[in-house]
Short mmCIF file of C-alpha atoms in Angstrom, two decimals:
data_model
loop_
_atom_site.label_atom_id
_atom_site.label_comp_id
_atom_site.label_asym_id
_atom_site.label_seq_id
_atom_site.Cartn_x
_atom_site.Cartn_y
_atom_site.Cartn_z
CA MET A 1340 0.01 0.00 -0.01
CA THR A 1341 2.95 2.29 0.61
CA SER A 1342 5.15 1.29 -2.37
CA SER A 1343 6.20 4.05 -4.69
CA ILE A 1344 4.33 4.16 -8.10
CA PRO A 1345 6.16 5.24 -11.21
CA ASP A 1346 5.71 8.90 -12.18
CA PHE A 1347 4.30 7.74 -15.53
CA HIS A 1348 0.84 7.30 -13.82
CA THR A 1349 1.16 10.64 -12.15
CA ARG A 1350 2.03 12.51 -15.32
CA ASN A 1351 -1.00 11.00 -17.05
CA PHE A 1352 -3.38 11.99 -14.35
CA LYS A 1353 -5.00 15.06 -15.90
CA LEU A 1354 -8.13 16.95 -14.85
CA GLY A 1355 -9.07 17.12 -18.47
CA ALA A 1356 -9.29 13.35 -18.68
CA MET A 1357 -12.00 13.19 -15.98
CA SER A 1358 -15.64 12.82 -16.68
CA PHE A 1359 -18.02 15.56 -15.58
CA PRO A 1360 -19.09 13.77 -12.41
CA GLU A 1361 -15.47 13.08 -11.50
CA LYS A 1362 -14.53 16.77 -11.94
CA VAL A 1363 -17.41 17.88 -9.70
CA ILE A 1364 -16.73 15.30 -7.00
CA TYR A 1365 -12.99 16.09 -7.17
CA TRP A 1366 -13.50 19.83 -6.63
CA VAL A 1367 -16.27 19.39 -4.10
CA ILE A 1368 -13.76 17.39 -1.95
CA VAL A 1369 -10.77 19.71 -2.55
CA LEU A 1370 -12.71 22.87 -1.79
CA THR A 1371 -13.95 21.59 1.58
CA PRO A 1372 -12.59 24.66 3.44
CA LEU A 1373 -14.76 26.94 1.18
CA TRP A 1374 -17.97 25.06 1.96
CA TRP A 1375 -17.10 25.14 5.52
CA LEU A 1376 -16.65 28.91 5.66
CA LEU A 1377 -19.84 29.38 3.66
CA GLY A 1378 -21.73 27.11 6.02
CA ILE A 1379 -23.30 25.00 3.33
CA GLN A 1380 -21.40 21.74 3.67
CA THR A 1381 -24.21 19.75 5.31
CA LEU A 1382 -26.59 20.33 2.39
CA PHE A 1383 -24.07 20.83 -0.45
CA TYR A 1384 -22.55 17.37 -0.22
CA PRO A 1385 -25.84 15.40 -0.40
CA ALA A 1386 -27.24 17.80 -2.98
CA VAL A 1387 -24.36 16.98 -5.29
CA VAL A 1388 -24.62 13.22 -4.92
CA VAL A 1389 -28.34 13.00 -5.04
CA GLY A 1390 -28.38 15.47 -8.00
CA PHE A 1391 -26.14 13.11 -10.06
CA LEU A 1392 -28.38 10.20 -9.16
CA GLY A 1393 -31.46 12.09 -10.16
CA VAL A 1394 -30.09 13.42 -13.44
CA ASN A 1395 -29.38 9.98 -14.96
CA PHE A 1396 -31.80 7.90 -12.86
CA ASP A 1397 -32.64 4.57 -14.65
CA ILE A 1398 -34.73 2.14 -12.80
CA ASP A 1399 -33.39 -0.71 -14.98
CA LYS A 1400 -30.00 -0.32 -13.37
CA LEU A 1401 -31.54 -1.41 -10.15
CA THR A 1402 -32.87 -4.56 -11.65
CA ARG A 1403 -30.15 -5.45 -14.17
CA ARG A 1404 -27.14 -4.85 -11.90
CA SER A 1405 -26.35 -6.75 -8.71
CA ILE A 1406 -26.56 -4.05 -5.96
CA PRO A 1407 -24.62 -5.17 -2.83
CA ALA A 1408 -26.67 -6.13 0.15
CA CYS A 1409 -24.96 -3.46 2.28
CA ILE A 1410 -26.49 -0.66 0.03
CA TRP A 1411 -29.99 -2.21 0.47
CA ALA A 1412 -29.39 -2.34 4.18
CA TRP A 1413 -28.61 1.44 4.23
CA LEU A 1414 -31.78 2.00 2.32
CA GLY A 1415 -33.66 -0.04 4.93
CA MET A 1416 -32.19 2.01 7.69
CA ALA A 1417 -33.06 5.21 5.88
CA LEU A 1418 -36.66 4.08 5.61
CA VAL A 1419 -36.63 3.19 9.33
CA MET A 1420 -35.46 6.76 10.09
CA VAL A 1421 -38.22 8.22 7.98
CA TRP A 1422 -40.70 5.94 9.73
CA THR A 1423 -39.58 6.85 13.29
CA ALA A 1424 -39.23 10.56 12.44
CA THR A 1425 -42.80 10.49 11.28
CA PHE A 1426 -43.95 9.14 14.67
CA GLY A 1427 -41.79 11.86 16.35
CA LEU A 1428 -43.41 14.60 14.24
CA ASN A 1429 -46.79 13.19 15.03
CA ASP A 1430 -46.05 13.71 18.80
CA VAL A 1431 -44.69 17.27 18.55
CA GLY A 1432 -46.83 18.41 15.65
CA PHE A 1433 -46.28 18.75 11.90
CA ALA A 1434 -45.14 22.34 11.99
CA LEU A 1435 -43.37 23.40 8.80
CA GLN A 1436 -40.18 24.31 10.59
CA LYS A 1437 -40.02 20.89 12.33
CA ILE A 1438 -40.70 19.09 9.06
CA ALA A 1439 -37.95 20.98 7.32
CA ALA A 1440 -35.45 20.40 10.14
CA THR A 1441 -36.27 16.64 10.04
CA PHE A 1442 -35.80 16.55 6.32
CA VAL A 1443 -32.40 18.30 6.59
CA THR A 1444 -31.33 15.66 9.22
CA PHE A 1445 -32.33 12.79 6.90
CA PHE A 1446 -30.88 14.42 3.83
CA LYS A 1447 -27.40 14.89 5.30
CA SER A 1448 -27.23 11.52 7.02
CA TYR A 1449 -28.88 8.27 5.81
CA CYS A 1450 -29.85 9.76 2.44
CA LEU A 1451 -26.29 10.94 1.85
CA ILE A 1452 -24.72 7.63 2.74
CA PHE A 1453 -27.20 5.60 0.64
CA ALA A 1454 -26.83 7.88 -2.38
CA ALA A 1455 -23.00 7.95 -2.17
CA LEU A 1456 -22.86 4.09 -2.04
CA LEU A 1457 -25.23 3.86 -5.01
CA LEU A 1458 -23.62 6.58 -7.15
CA PRO A 1459 -20.78 4.45 -8.69
CA PHE A 1460 -23.41 2.12 -10.24
CA TRP A 1461 -24.78 5.25 -12.13
CA HIS A 1462 -21.53 6.92 -13.01
CA ALA A 1463 -18.00 5.57 -13.62
CA ILE A 1464 -16.05 7.23 -10.82
CA ARG A 1465 -12.45 6.11 -10.58
CA VAL A 1466 -10.87 5.41 -7.21
CA LYS A 1467 -7.78 7.29 -8.04
CA VAL A 1468 -9.75 10.46 -8.64
CA VAL A 1469 -11.30 10.36 -5.18
CA THR A 1470 -7.91 9.39 -3.70
CA ARG A 1471 -6.14 12.34 -5.36
CA ALA A 1472 -8.93 14.65 -4.11
CA VAL A 1473 -8.73 13.33 -0.56
CA ALA A 1474 -4.96 13.68 -0.64
CA TRP A 1475 -5.23 17.38 -1.51
CA MET A 1476 -8.02 17.83 1.12
CA ALA A 1477 -5.71 16.24 3.67
CA THR A 1478 -2.99 18.55 2.66
CA GLY A 1479 -5.46 21.39 3.04
CA TYR A 1480 -5.92 20.22 6.68
CA LEU A 1481 -2.27 21.09 7.31
CA VAL A 1482 -2.68 24.49 5.74
CA THR A 1483 -5.84 25.23 7.73
CA ILE A 1484 -4.13 24.15 11.02
CA ALA A 1485 -1.08 26.30 10.22
CA ILE A 1486 -3.36 29.34 9.59
CA GLU A 1487 -5.33 28.72 12.77
CA MET A 1488 -2.14 28.39 14.76
CA LEU A 1489 -1.04 31.70 13.41
CA MET A 1490 -4.44 33.27 14.22
CA LEU A 1491 -4.12 31.86 17.74
CA VAL A 1492 -0.64 33.49 18.27
CA VAL A 1493 -1.80 36.94 17.04
CA GLY A 1494 -5.01 36.72 18.91
CA LEU A 1495 -7.53 36.44 16.04
CA GLY A 1496 -10.49 34.21 15.75
CA LYS A 1497 -11.29 33.98 19.54
CA GLU A 1498 -15.03 34.00 18.96
CA PRO A 1499 -16.82 31.55 16.61
CA PHE A 1500 -19.09 32.87 13.95
CA LEU A 1501 -22.09 31.54 12.09
CA PRO A 1502 -21.92 31.95 8.29
CA PRO A 1503 -24.88 33.88 6.84
CA LEU A 1504 -25.96 31.00 4.56
CA ALA A 1505 -26.02 28.67 7.55
CA ARG A 1506 -28.81 30.79 9.10
CA LEU A 1507 -31.04 29.85 6.20
CA ILE A 1508 -30.83 26.08 6.84
CA PRO A 1509 -33.53 24.63 9.10
CA GLY A 1510 -32.64 22.94 12.29
CA GLY A 1511 -29.83 23.51 14.74
CA ALA A 1512 -27.02 25.68 13.48
CA LEU A 1513 -24.38 24.55 15.96
CA SER A 1514 -22.98 22.01 13.47
CA LEU A 1515 -22.45 24.91 10.98
CA GLN A 1516 -20.70 27.20 13.39
CA VAL A 1517 -17.14 28.06 12.39
CA THR A 1518 -14.73 27.87 15.32
CA PHE A 1519 -10.98 28.38 15.38
CA ALA A 1520 -8.18 27.09 17.48
CA ASP A 1521 -7.92 27.84 21.09
CA LEU A 1522 -5.97 26.71 24.15
CA GLN A 1523 -7.48 24.01 26.28
CA PRO A 1524 -5.95 22.02 29.14
CA PHE A 1525 -4.83 18.45 28.37
CA PHE A 1526 -3.88 16.70 31.66
CA GLY A 1527 -3.30 20.08 33.15
CA ILE A 1528 -1.16 21.29 30.20
CA PRO A 1529 -2.59 24.06 28.02
CA LEU A 1530 -2.33 22.95 24.39
CA PRO A 1531 -3.77 24.37 21.20
CA ARG A 1532 -6.95 22.55 20.02
CA THR A 1533 -8.99 22.89 16.92
CA VAL A 1534 -11.98 20.89 15.52
CA LEU A 1535 -11.38 22.11 11.87
CA TYR A 1536 -14.51 21.63 9.73
CA THR A 1537 -16.94 20.24 12.36
CA PRO A 1538 -17.78 21.04 15.95
CA ASP A 1539 -17.58 17.44 16.94
CA PRO A 1540 -14.05 16.28 17.80
CA PRO A 1541 -14.81 12.49 17.25
CA ILE A 1542 -15.85 13.21 13.69
CA VAL A 1543 -12.46 14.93 13.01
CA GLY A 1544 -10.76 11.79 14.44
CA VAL A 1545 -12.69 9.37 12.25
CA CYS A 1546 -12.14 11.57 9.19
CA SER A 1547 -8.48 11.79 9.89
CA ILE A 1548 -8.12 7.96 10.15
CA LEU A 1549 -10.09 7.35 6.97
CA SER A 1550 -8.19 10.09 5.10
CA PHE A 1551 -4.88 8.39 6.26
CA PHE A 1552 -5.78 5.05 4.82
CA ILE A 1553 -7.22 6.56 1.56
CA CYS A 1554 -3.99 8.67 1.10
CA LEU A 1555 -1.84 5.52 1.22
CA GLY A 1556 -3.21 4.69 -2.20
CA GLU A 1557 -2.19 8.06 -3.70
CA GLU A 1558 0.12 7.49 -6.71
CA ASN A 1559 2.11 10.71 -6.41
CA ARG A 1560 4.77 9.80 -3.83
CA ARG A 1561 5.47 13.35 -2.61
CA LEU A 1562 1.75 14.20 -2.27
CA ARG A 1563 1.16 10.86 -0.54
CA GLN A 1564 3.89 11.58 2.01
CA ILE A 1565 2.60 15.01 2.78
CA SER A 1566 -1.02 14.12 2.98
#
């Protein structure tokens, strides 16, 4: 997994050789900091994936191709969430704001996972395209951390802010709040801490581990080592 790949493959990896879905997904991943600062990441990601499914939807692909059982399992869990959410709304009332917030929660969770798993059966998306995008995104993590550390030293970004577009999304806005690095005690020792693109530290840890394993498959040796 960590062996060096000849530069021949790297030189032939051109953005122009990508299909349109590959280009869109590539830049959606690479420009993660932009969606974070705009406060639209929770709806933008599922909108892109579901949009590609909807544009070229073909019911015959579901019947002619062998869809793995895990994808059907996620569909089942998504339907269960809709079912239980309906009961919850029945208890608290079907107010428009509550319905919209429930839809957003479903759209950015089970719907996103199911659509992302199903997307490769609609469009040919090469693994190396996603790998290259994740490698650049992981490199962007380092850049973002460096900027936040500099802001911490000069005393900028002490207060979190909520992007204007995030205010338009129904439901709790805490997950869309942009926070920067600050000093927090770790076993009594004050150390800088940042949650990067999400307010939930465990999510950052999981994303870091997944990014690490994905970046091991990057063909460009230097980019692989940095990412």
